[in-house]
Amino acid sequence: MNKPNTRILDYVTLVQDGVLTVDDAPQDIKAEVTKWVRYFAGIKDDSMVKDTESTTPAPQVENKPDATAFLAKKVTD
């Protein structure tokens, strides 16, 4: 892996600080900035990248009965 130059590191730092996004980097170095941001973040594969083209539906929340609902009922004895 080649070392990044100062210009790329400047943009990586700005992305990490939240000042810019990777999309704000110039087109000629965007791929390198993305690579180094991912490297410094510890991302080794694409499993942590949000897949916008995913066909798998999001998991649904299971509706369970409220276990404490009986406490709210009044006793009329």
GROMACS .gro file of N, CA, C and O in nm:
model
  308
    1MET      N    1   0.085  -0.117   0.000
    1MET     CA    2   0.000   0.000   0.000
    1MET      C    3   0.090   0.123   0.000
    1MET      O    4   0.178   0.137   0.084
    2ASN      N    5   0.067   0.211  -0.094
    2ASN     CA    6   0.145   0.334  -0.104
    2ASN      C    7   0.105   0.433   0.005
    2ASN      O    8  -0.009   0.433   0.051
    3LYS      N    9   0.198   0.516   0.043
    3LYS     CA   10   0.168   0.618   0.143
    3LYS      C   11   0.088   0.730   0.079
    3LYS      O   12   0.112   0.768  -0.035
    4PRO      N   13  -0.009   0.787   0.154
    4PRO     CA   14  -0.085   0.900   0.099
    4PRO      C   15  -0.003   1.028   0.103
    4PRO      O   16   0.082   1.047   0.190
    5ASN      N   17  -0.031   1.117   0.008
    5ASN     CA   18   0.039   1.245   0.011
    5ASN      C   19  -0.032   1.342   0.106
    5ASN      O   20  -0.138   1.311   0.162
    6THR      N   21   0.026   1.457   0.126
    6THR     CA   22  -0.025   1.555   0.222
    6THR      C   23  -0.165   1.603   0.184
    6THR      O   24  -0.251   1.621   0.272
    7ARG      N   25  -0.190   1.622   0.057
    7ARG     CA   26  -0.322   1.669   0.013
    7ARG      C   27  -0.430   1.568   0.051
    7ARG      O   28  -0.537   1.606   0.102
    8ILE      N   29  -0.404   1.440   0.029
    8ILE     CA   30  -0.501   1.336   0.063
    8ILE      C   31  -0.520   1.331   0.214
    8ILE      O   32  -0.634   1.323   0.264
    9LEU      N   33  -0.411   1.337   0.289
    9LEU     CA   34  -0.423   1.334   0.435
    9LEU      C   35  -0.499   1.454   0.489
    9LEU      O   36  -0.572   1.441   0.588
   10ASP      N   37  -0.485   1.570   0.425
   10ASP     CA   38  -0.561   1.687   0.468
   10ASP      C   39  -0.711   1.662   0.455
   10ASP      O   40  -0.789   1.692   0.545
   11TYR      N   41  -0.752   1.605   0.341
   11TYR     CA   42  -0.893   1.576   0.321
   11TYR      C   43  -0.941   1.465   0.414
   11TYR      O   44  -1.053   1.469   0.466
   12VAL      N   45  -0.858   1.365   0.438
   12VAL     CA   46  -0.895   1.258   0.531
   12VAL      C   47  -0.919   1.316   0.670
   12VAL      O   48  -1.017   1.282   0.737
   13THR      N   49  -0.833   1.406   0.713
   13THR     CA   50  -0.849   1.469   0.844
   13THR      C   51  -0.978   1.550   0.851
   13THR      O   52  -1.051   1.545   0.950
   14LEU      N   53  -1.009   1.624   0.745
   14LEU     CA   54  -1.132   1.703   0.743
   14LEU      C   55  -1.256   1.613   0.746
   14LEU      O   56  -1.356   1.646   0.810
   15VAL      N   57  -1.249   1.499   0.680
   15VAL     CA   58  -1.361   1.405   0.683
   15VAL      C   59  -1.376   1.346   0.823
   15VAL      O   60  -1.486   1.338   0.877
   16GLN      N   61  -1.265   1.307   0.883
   16GLN     CA   62  -1.270   1.249   1.017
   16GLN      C   63  -1.319   1.349   1.121
   16GLN      O   64  -1.386   1.311   1.216
   17ASP      N   65  -1.288   1.477   1.102
   17ASP     CA   66  -1.333   1.580   1.195
   17ASP      C   67  -1.477   1.622   1.171
   17ASP      O   68  -1.533   1.700   1.247
   18GLY      N   69  -1.537   1.573   1.063
   18GLY     CA   70  -1.676   1.606   1.033
   18GLY      C   71  -1.694   1.740   0.964
   18GLY      O   72  -1.805   1.790   0.953
   19VAL      N   73  -1.585   1.800   0.919
   19VAL     CA   74  -1.592   1.929   0.850
   19VAL      C   75  -1.642   1.908   0.707
   19VAL      O   76  -1.721   1.988   0.656
   20LEU      N   77  -1.597   1.801   0.644
   20LEU     CA   78  -1.636   1.766   0.507
   20LEU      C   79  -1.683   1.622   0.503
   20LEU      O   80  -1.659   1.545   0.596
   21THR      N   81  -1.748   1.585   0.393
   21THR     CA   82  -1.777   1.445   0.366
   21THR      C   83  -1.686   1.400   0.253
   21THR      O   84  -1.624   1.482   0.186
   22VAL      N   85  -1.679   1.271   0.231
   22VAL     CA   86  -1.596   1.219   0.122
   22VAL      C   87  -1.645   1.274  -0.011
   22VAL      O   88  -1.566   1.299  -0.101
   23ASP      N   89  -1.774   1.299  -0.023
   23ASP     CA   90  -1.829   1.353  -0.148
   23ASP      C   91  -1.779   1.495  -0.176
   23ASP      O   92  -1.782   1.541  -0.290
   24ASP      N   93  -1.734   1.565  -0.074
   24ASP     CA   94  -1.682   1.700  -0.091
   24ASP      C   95  -1.537   1.702  -0.141
   24ASP      O   96  -1.487   1.807  -0.180
   25ALA      N   97  -1.470   1.588  -0.138
   25ALA     CA   98  -1.331   1.582  -0.186
   25ALA      C   99  -1.328   1.597  -0.338
   25ALA      O  100  -1.422   1.558  -0.406
   26PRO      N  101  -1.222   1.655  -0.390
   26PRO     CA  102  -1.211   1.668  -0.536
   26PRO      C  103  -1.214   1.531  -0.605
   26PRO      O  104  -1.166   1.432  -0.551
   27GLN      N  105  -1.273   1.529  -0.724
   27GLN     CA  106  -1.290   1.405  -0.799
   27GLN      C  107  -1.159   1.331  -0.821
   27GLN      O  108  -1.156   1.208  -0.819
   28ASP      N  109  -1.049   1.403  -0.843
   28ASP     CA  110  -0.923   1.336  -0.875
   28ASP      C  111  -0.863   1.259  -0.758
   28ASP      O  112  -0.781   1.170  -0.777
   29ILE      N  113  -0.904   1.289  -0.635
   29ILE     CA  114  -0.849   1.218  -0.520
   29ILE      C  115  -0.958   1.152  -0.435
   29ILE      O  116  -0.929   1.096  -0.329
   30LYS      N  117  -1.083   1.154  -0.479
   30LYS     CA  118  -1.194   1.100  -0.399
   30LYS      C  119  -1.173   0.952  -0.365
   30LYS      O  120  -1.196   0.910  -0.251
   31ALA      N  121  -1.127   0.873  -0.461
   31ALA     CA  122  -1.107   0.730  -0.436
   31ALA      C  123  -0.998   0.708  -0.331
   31ALA      O  124  -1.012   0.623  -0.242
   32GLU      N  125  -0.891   0.784  -0.340
   32GLU     CA  126  -0.782   0.771  -0.243
   32GLU      C  127  -0.826   0.818  -0.104
   32GLU      O  128  -0.792   0.756  -0.003
   33VAL      N  129  -0.903   0.927  -0.098
   33VAL     CA  130  -0.953   0.976   0.031
   33VAL      C  131  -1.043   0.870   0.093
   33VAL      O  132  -1.031   0.839   0.212
   34THR      N  133  -1.130   0.812   0.013
   34THR     CA  134  -1.220   0.707   0.063
   34THR      C  135  -1.139   0.590   0.116
   34THR      O  136  -1.168   0.537   0.224
   35LYS      N  137  -1.038   0.548   0.041
   35LYS     CA  138  -0.955   0.435   0.082
   35LYS      C  139  -0.887   0.461   0.215
   35LYS      O  140  -0.888   0.377   0.305
   36TRP      N  141  -0.831   0.580   0.234
   36TRP     CA  142  -0.759   0.610   0.357
   36TRP      C  143  -0.852   0.637   0.475
   36TRP      O  144  -0.819   0.603   0.588
   37VAL      N  145  -0.969   0.694   0.450
   37VAL     CA  146  -1.067   0.710   0.558
   37VAL      C  147  -1.108   0.573   0.609
   37VAL      O  148  -1.114   0.549   0.730
   38ARG      N  149  -1.134   0.482   0.517
   38ARG     CA  150  -1.171   0.345   0.556
   38ARG      C  151  -1.055   0.276   0.628
   38ARG      O  152  -1.076   0.206   0.727
   39TYR      N  153  -0.933   0.296   0.581
   39TYR     CA  154  -0.816   0.235   0.644
   39TYR      C  155  -0.799   0.282   0.788
   39TYR      O  156  -0.781   0.202   0.880
   40PHE      N  157  -0.807   0.414   0.808
   40PHE     CA  158  -0.789   0.469   0.943
   40PHE      C  159  -0.907   0.437   1.034
   40PHE      O  160  -0.893   0.437   1.156
   41ALA      N  161  -1.023   0.408   0.976
   41ALA     CA  162  -1.139   0.370   1.056
   41ALA      C  163  -1.135   0.222   1.092
   41ALA      O  164  -1.215   0.175   1.172
   42GLY      N  165  -1.043   0.147   1.031
   42GLY     CA  166  -1.030   0.005   1.063
   42GLY      C  167  -1.123  -0.084   0.984
   42GLY      O  168  -1.143  -0.200   1.019
   43ILE      N  169  -1.180  -0.034   0.876
   43ILE     CA  170  -1.270  -0.113   0.793
   43ILE      C  171  -1.185  -0.196   0.698
   43ILE      O  172  -1.111  -0.144   0.618
   44LYS      N  173  -1.200  -0.328   0.709
   44LYS     CA  174  -1.118  -0.418   0.628
   44LYS      C  175  -1.195  -0.476   0.509
   44LYS      O  176  -1.136  -0.523   0.415
   45ASP      N  177  -1.327  -0.475   0.514
   45ASP     CA  178  -1.406  -0.528   0.403
   45ASP      C  179  -1.531  -0.442   0.386
   45ASP      O  180  -1.548  -0.343   0.453
   46ASP      N  181  -1.618  -0.483   0.296
   46ASP     CA  182  -1.738  -0.404   0.267
   46ASP      C  183  -1.856  -0.439   0.357
   46ASP      O  184  -1.966  -0.390   0.336
   47SER      N  185  -1.836  -0.521   0.459
   47SER     CA  186  -1.948  -0.562   0.543
   47SER      C  187  -2.001  -0.447   0.628
   47SER      O  188  -2.116  -0.450   0.670
   48MET      N  189  -1.919  -0.343   0.651
   48MET     CA  190  -1.964  -0.231   0.734
   48MET      C  191  -2.018  -0.115   0.650
   48MET      O  192  -2.062  -0.015   0.704
   49VAL      N  193  -2.019  -0.131   0.519
   49VAL     CA  194  -2.064  -0.025   0.431
   49VAL      C  195  -2.213  -0.041   0.407
   49VAL      O  196  -2.260  -0.150   0.378
   50LYS      N  197  -2.287   0.066   0.416
   50LYS     CA  198  -2.430   0.063   0.393
   50LYS      C  199  -2.456   0.034   0.247
   50LYS      O  200  -2.406   0.101   0.158
   51ASP      N  201  -2.534  -0.070   0.221
   51ASP     CA  202  -2.566  -0.110   0.084
   51ASP      C  203  -2.698  -0.046   0.046
   51ASP      O  204  -2.804  -0.087   0.092
   52THR      N  205  -2.693   0.055  -0.040
   52THR     CA  206  -2.816   0.124  -0.079
   52THR      C  207  -2.895   0.045  -0.182
   52THR      O  208  -3.011   0.073  -0.205
   53GLU      N  209  -2.833  -0.054  -0.244
   53GLU     CA  210  -2.900  -0.135  -0.346
   53GLU      C  211  -2.947  -0.268  -0.290
   53GLU      O  212  -2.979  -0.358  -0.366
   54SER      N  213  -2.950  -0.284  -0.162
   54SER     CA  214  -2.985  -0.410  -0.100
   54SER      C  215  -3.130  -0.448  -0.128
   54SER      O  216  -3.221  -0.365  -0.125
   55THR      N  217  -3.151  -0.576  -0.155
   55THR     CA  218  -3.286  -0.626  -0.179
   55THR      C  219  -3.341  -0.695  -0.056
   55THR      O  220  -3.456  -0.735  -0.054
   56THR      N  221  -3.259  -0.711   0.047
   56THR     CA  222  -3.304  -0.775   0.170
   56THR      C  223  -3.382  -0.673   0.253
   56THR      O  224  -3.333  -0.566   0.282
   57PRO      N  225  -3.506  -0.708   0.289
   57PRO     CA  226  -3.584  -0.612   0.369
   57PRO      C  227  -3.527  -0.600   0.510
   57PRO      O  228  -3.464  -0.691   0.562
   58ALA      N  229  -3.551  -0.486   0.569
   58ALA     CA  230  -3.506  -0.462   0.706
   58ALA      C  231  -3.583  -0.552   0.801
   58ALA      O  232  -3.700  -0.583   0.779
   59PRO      N  233  -3.520  -0.598   0.908
   59PRO     CA  234  -3.591  -0.684   1.004
   59PRO      C  235  -3.705  -0.608   1.070
   59PRO      O  236  -3.694  -0.490   1.098
   60GLN      N  237  -3.814  -0.678   1.091
   60GLN     CA  238  -3.932  -0.619   1.151
   60GLN      C  239  -3.931  -0.641   1.302
   60GLN      O  240  -3.887  -0.744   1.350
   61VAL      N  241  -3.980  -0.543   1.375
   61VAL     CA  242  -3.988  -0.553   1.521
   61VAL      C  243  -4.106  -0.642   1.556
   61VAL      O  244  -4.217  -0.624   1.506
   62GLU      N  245  -4.080  -0.738   1.642
   62GLU     CA  246  -4.185  -0.830   1.684
   62GLU      C  247  -4.270  -0.764   1.791
   62GLU      O  248  -4.219  -0.710   1.890
   63ASN      N  249  -4.402  -0.764   1.772
   63ASN     CA  250  -4.493  -0.705   1.870
   63ASN      C  251  -4.520  -0.806   1.980
   63ASN      O  252  -4.580  -0.910   1.957
   64LYS      N  253  -4.475  -0.775   2.101
   64LYS     CA  254  -4.497  -0.862   2.215
   64LYS      C  255  -4.598  -0.796   2.308
   64LYS      O  256  -4.600  -0.674   2.319
   65PRO      N  257  -4.679  -0.874   2.374
   65PRO     CA  258  -4.773  -0.814   2.469
   65PRO      C  259  -4.696  -0.749   2.585
   65PRO      O  260  -4.590  -0.796   2.625
   66ASP      N  261  -4.752  -0.640   2.635
   66ASP     CA  262  -4.688  -0.567   2.744
   66ASP      C  263  -4.697  -0.650   2.872
   66ASP      O  264  -4.807  -0.681   2.919
   67ALA      N  265  -4.583  -0.685   2.928
   67ALA     CA  266  -4.579  -0.770   3.047
   67ALA      C  267  -4.625  -0.696   3.172
   67ALA      O  268  -4.661  -0.758   3.271
   68THR      N  269  -4.628  -0.564   3.168
   68THR     CA  270  -4.669  -0.488   3.286
   68THR      C  271  -4.809  -0.429   3.272
   68THR      O  272  -4.851  -0.350   3.356
   69ALA      N  273  -4.882  -0.469   3.171
   69ALA     CA  274  -5.016  -0.414   3.149
   69ALA      C  275  -5.111  -0.448   3.263
   69ALA      O  276  -5.199  -0.369   3.297
   70PHE      N  277  -5.093  -0.564   3.325
   70PHE     CA  278  -5.182  -0.604   3.433
   70PHE      C  279  -5.167  -0.513   3.556
   70PHE      O  280  -5.258  -0.502   3.637
   71LEU      N  281  -5.055  -0.446   3.570
   71LEU     CA  282  -5.034  -0.357   3.686
   71LEU      C  283  -5.119  -0.232   3.677
   71LEU      O  284  -5.151  -0.172   3.778
   72ALA      N  285  -5.158  -0.193   3.559
   72ALA     CA  286  -5.236  -0.071   3.540
   72ALA      C  287  -5.384  -0.093   3.564
   72ALA      O  288  -5.459   0.002   3.581
   73LYS      N  289  -5.429  -0.217   3.567
   73LYS     CA  290  -5.571  -0.247   3.587
   73LYS      C  291  -5.608  -0.225   3.734
   73LYS      O  292  -5.534  -0.259   3.825
   74LYS      N  293  -5.726  -0.169   3.753
   74LYS     CA  294  -5.773  -0.143   3.889
   74LYS      C  295  -5.851  -0.264   3.939
   74LYS      O  296  -5.923  -0.327   3.865
   75VAL      N  297  -5.832  -0.291   4.064
   75VAL     CA  298  -5.907  -0.398   4.128
   75VAL      C  299  -6.036  -0.338   4.183
   75VAL      O  300  -6.033  -0.238   4.255
   76THR      N  301  -6.146  -0.399   4.152
   76THR     CA  302  -6.277  -0.344   4.196
   76THR      C  303  -6.342  -0.427   4.304
   76THR      O  304  -6.461  -0.429   4.317
   77ASP      N  305  -6.265  -0.498   4.384
   77ASP     CA  306  -6.323  -0.579   4.493
   77ASP      C  307  -6.359  -0.494   4.611
   77ASP      O  308  -6.294  -0.413   4.662
   0.00000   0.00000   0.00000
